[in-house]
mmCIF file of C-alpha atoms in Angstrom:
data_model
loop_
_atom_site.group_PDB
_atom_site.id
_atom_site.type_symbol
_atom_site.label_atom_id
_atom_site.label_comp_id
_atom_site.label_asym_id
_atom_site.label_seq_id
_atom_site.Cartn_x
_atom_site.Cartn_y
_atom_site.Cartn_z
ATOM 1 C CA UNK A 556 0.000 0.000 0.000
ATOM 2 C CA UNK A 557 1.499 3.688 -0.989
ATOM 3 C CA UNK A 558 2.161 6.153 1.568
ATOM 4 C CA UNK A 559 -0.711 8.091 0.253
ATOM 5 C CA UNK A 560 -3.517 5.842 0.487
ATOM 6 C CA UNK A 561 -1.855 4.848 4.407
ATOM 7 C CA UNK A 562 -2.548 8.794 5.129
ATOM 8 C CA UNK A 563 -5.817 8.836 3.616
ATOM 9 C CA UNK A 564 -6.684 5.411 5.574
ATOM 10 C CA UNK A 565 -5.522 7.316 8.706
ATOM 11 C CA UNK A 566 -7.295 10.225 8.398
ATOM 12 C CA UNK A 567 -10.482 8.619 7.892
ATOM 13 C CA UNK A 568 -10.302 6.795 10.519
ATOM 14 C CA UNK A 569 -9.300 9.729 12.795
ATOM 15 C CA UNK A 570 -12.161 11.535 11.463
ATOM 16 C CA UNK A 571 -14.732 8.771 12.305
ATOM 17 C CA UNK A 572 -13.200 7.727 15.463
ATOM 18 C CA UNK A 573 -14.606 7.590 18.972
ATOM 19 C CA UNK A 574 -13.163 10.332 21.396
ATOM 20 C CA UNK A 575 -11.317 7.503 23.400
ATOM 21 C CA UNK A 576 -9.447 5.943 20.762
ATOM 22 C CA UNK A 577 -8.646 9.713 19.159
ATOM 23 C CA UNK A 578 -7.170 10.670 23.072
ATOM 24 C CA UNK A 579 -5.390 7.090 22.754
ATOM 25 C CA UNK A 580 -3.960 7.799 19.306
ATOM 26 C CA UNK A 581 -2.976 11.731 20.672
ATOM 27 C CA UNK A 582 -0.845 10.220 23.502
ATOM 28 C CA UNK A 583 1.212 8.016 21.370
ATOM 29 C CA UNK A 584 2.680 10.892 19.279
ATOM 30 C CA UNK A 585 2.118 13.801 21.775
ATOM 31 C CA UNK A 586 5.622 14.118 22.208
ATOM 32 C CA UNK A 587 6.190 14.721 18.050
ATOM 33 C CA UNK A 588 3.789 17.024 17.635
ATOM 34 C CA UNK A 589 5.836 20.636 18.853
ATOM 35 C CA UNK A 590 4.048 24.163 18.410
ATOM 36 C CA UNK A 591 4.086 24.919 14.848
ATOM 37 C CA UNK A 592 6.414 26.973 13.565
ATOM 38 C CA UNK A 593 5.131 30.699 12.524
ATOM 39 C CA UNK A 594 8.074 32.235 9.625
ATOM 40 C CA UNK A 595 6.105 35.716 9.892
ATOM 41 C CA UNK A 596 6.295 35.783 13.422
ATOM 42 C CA UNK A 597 10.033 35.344 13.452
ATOM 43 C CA UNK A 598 11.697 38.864 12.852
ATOM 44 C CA UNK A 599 15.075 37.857 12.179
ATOM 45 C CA UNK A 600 13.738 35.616 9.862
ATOM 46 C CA UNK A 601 11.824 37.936 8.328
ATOM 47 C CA UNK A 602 14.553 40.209 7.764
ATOM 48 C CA UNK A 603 16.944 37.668 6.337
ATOM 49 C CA UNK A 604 14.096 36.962 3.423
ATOM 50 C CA UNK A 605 13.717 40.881 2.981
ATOM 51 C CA UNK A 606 17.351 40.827 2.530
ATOM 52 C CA UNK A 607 17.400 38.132 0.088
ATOM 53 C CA UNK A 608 14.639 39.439 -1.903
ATOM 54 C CA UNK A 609 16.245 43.117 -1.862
ATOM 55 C CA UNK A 610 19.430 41.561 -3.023
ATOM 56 C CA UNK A 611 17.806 40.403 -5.813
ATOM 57 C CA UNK A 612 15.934 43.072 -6.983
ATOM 58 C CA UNK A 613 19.117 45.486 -7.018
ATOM 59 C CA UNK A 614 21.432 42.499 -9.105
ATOM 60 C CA UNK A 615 23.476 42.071 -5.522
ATOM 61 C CA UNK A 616 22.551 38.448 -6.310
ATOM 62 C CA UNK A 617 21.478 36.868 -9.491
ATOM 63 C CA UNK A 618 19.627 34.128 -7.593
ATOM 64 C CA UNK A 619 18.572 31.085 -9.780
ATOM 65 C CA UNK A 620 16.021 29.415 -11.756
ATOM 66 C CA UNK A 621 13.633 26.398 -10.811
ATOM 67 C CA UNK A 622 15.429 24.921 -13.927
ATOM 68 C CA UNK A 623 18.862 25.550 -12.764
ATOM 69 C CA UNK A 624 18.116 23.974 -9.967
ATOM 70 C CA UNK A 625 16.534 20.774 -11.274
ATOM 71 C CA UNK A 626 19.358 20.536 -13.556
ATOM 72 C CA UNK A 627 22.026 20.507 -10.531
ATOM 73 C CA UNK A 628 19.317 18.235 -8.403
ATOM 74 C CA UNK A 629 19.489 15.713 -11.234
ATOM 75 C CA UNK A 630 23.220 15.867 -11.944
ATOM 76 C CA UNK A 631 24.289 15.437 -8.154
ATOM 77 C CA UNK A 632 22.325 12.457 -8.144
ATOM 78 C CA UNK A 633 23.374 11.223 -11.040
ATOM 79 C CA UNK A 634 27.247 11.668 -9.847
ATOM 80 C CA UNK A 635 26.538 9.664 -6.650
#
């Protein structure tokens, strides 16, 4: 069975559960499931991306294209 149809299976069944099995299910991965983390909430973070962006608007940085990057994906795996 393909990861995809195991998380559809799972969801279903959490969202036809009964609440005791749901609290059951919660305290086996309580531990893995952290605050989410908020980008936009993070100013230094938010300021690094500013940076970036700025640095690309002004030529500072030339970035690169979703095809140059592909290309270097598939030629670093290919080299391995």
């Amino acid at each position: 069975m393909s990861t995809d149809a195991i998380r559809e299976k799972l969801h279903n069944f959490i969202d036809t559960v009964d609440d005791k099995k749901i609290e059951a299910i919660f305290s086996i991965f309580e531990d893995q499931l952290g605050e989410p983390y908020n980008w936009w909430e993070d100013d230094e973070f938010v300021a690094d991306l500013e940076q970036r962006v700025k640095d690309i608007e002004t030529g500072k940085d030339k970035g690169v294209t979703w095809d140059e990057i592909k290309m270097k994906t598939k030629l670093r795996r290919h080299n391995k």
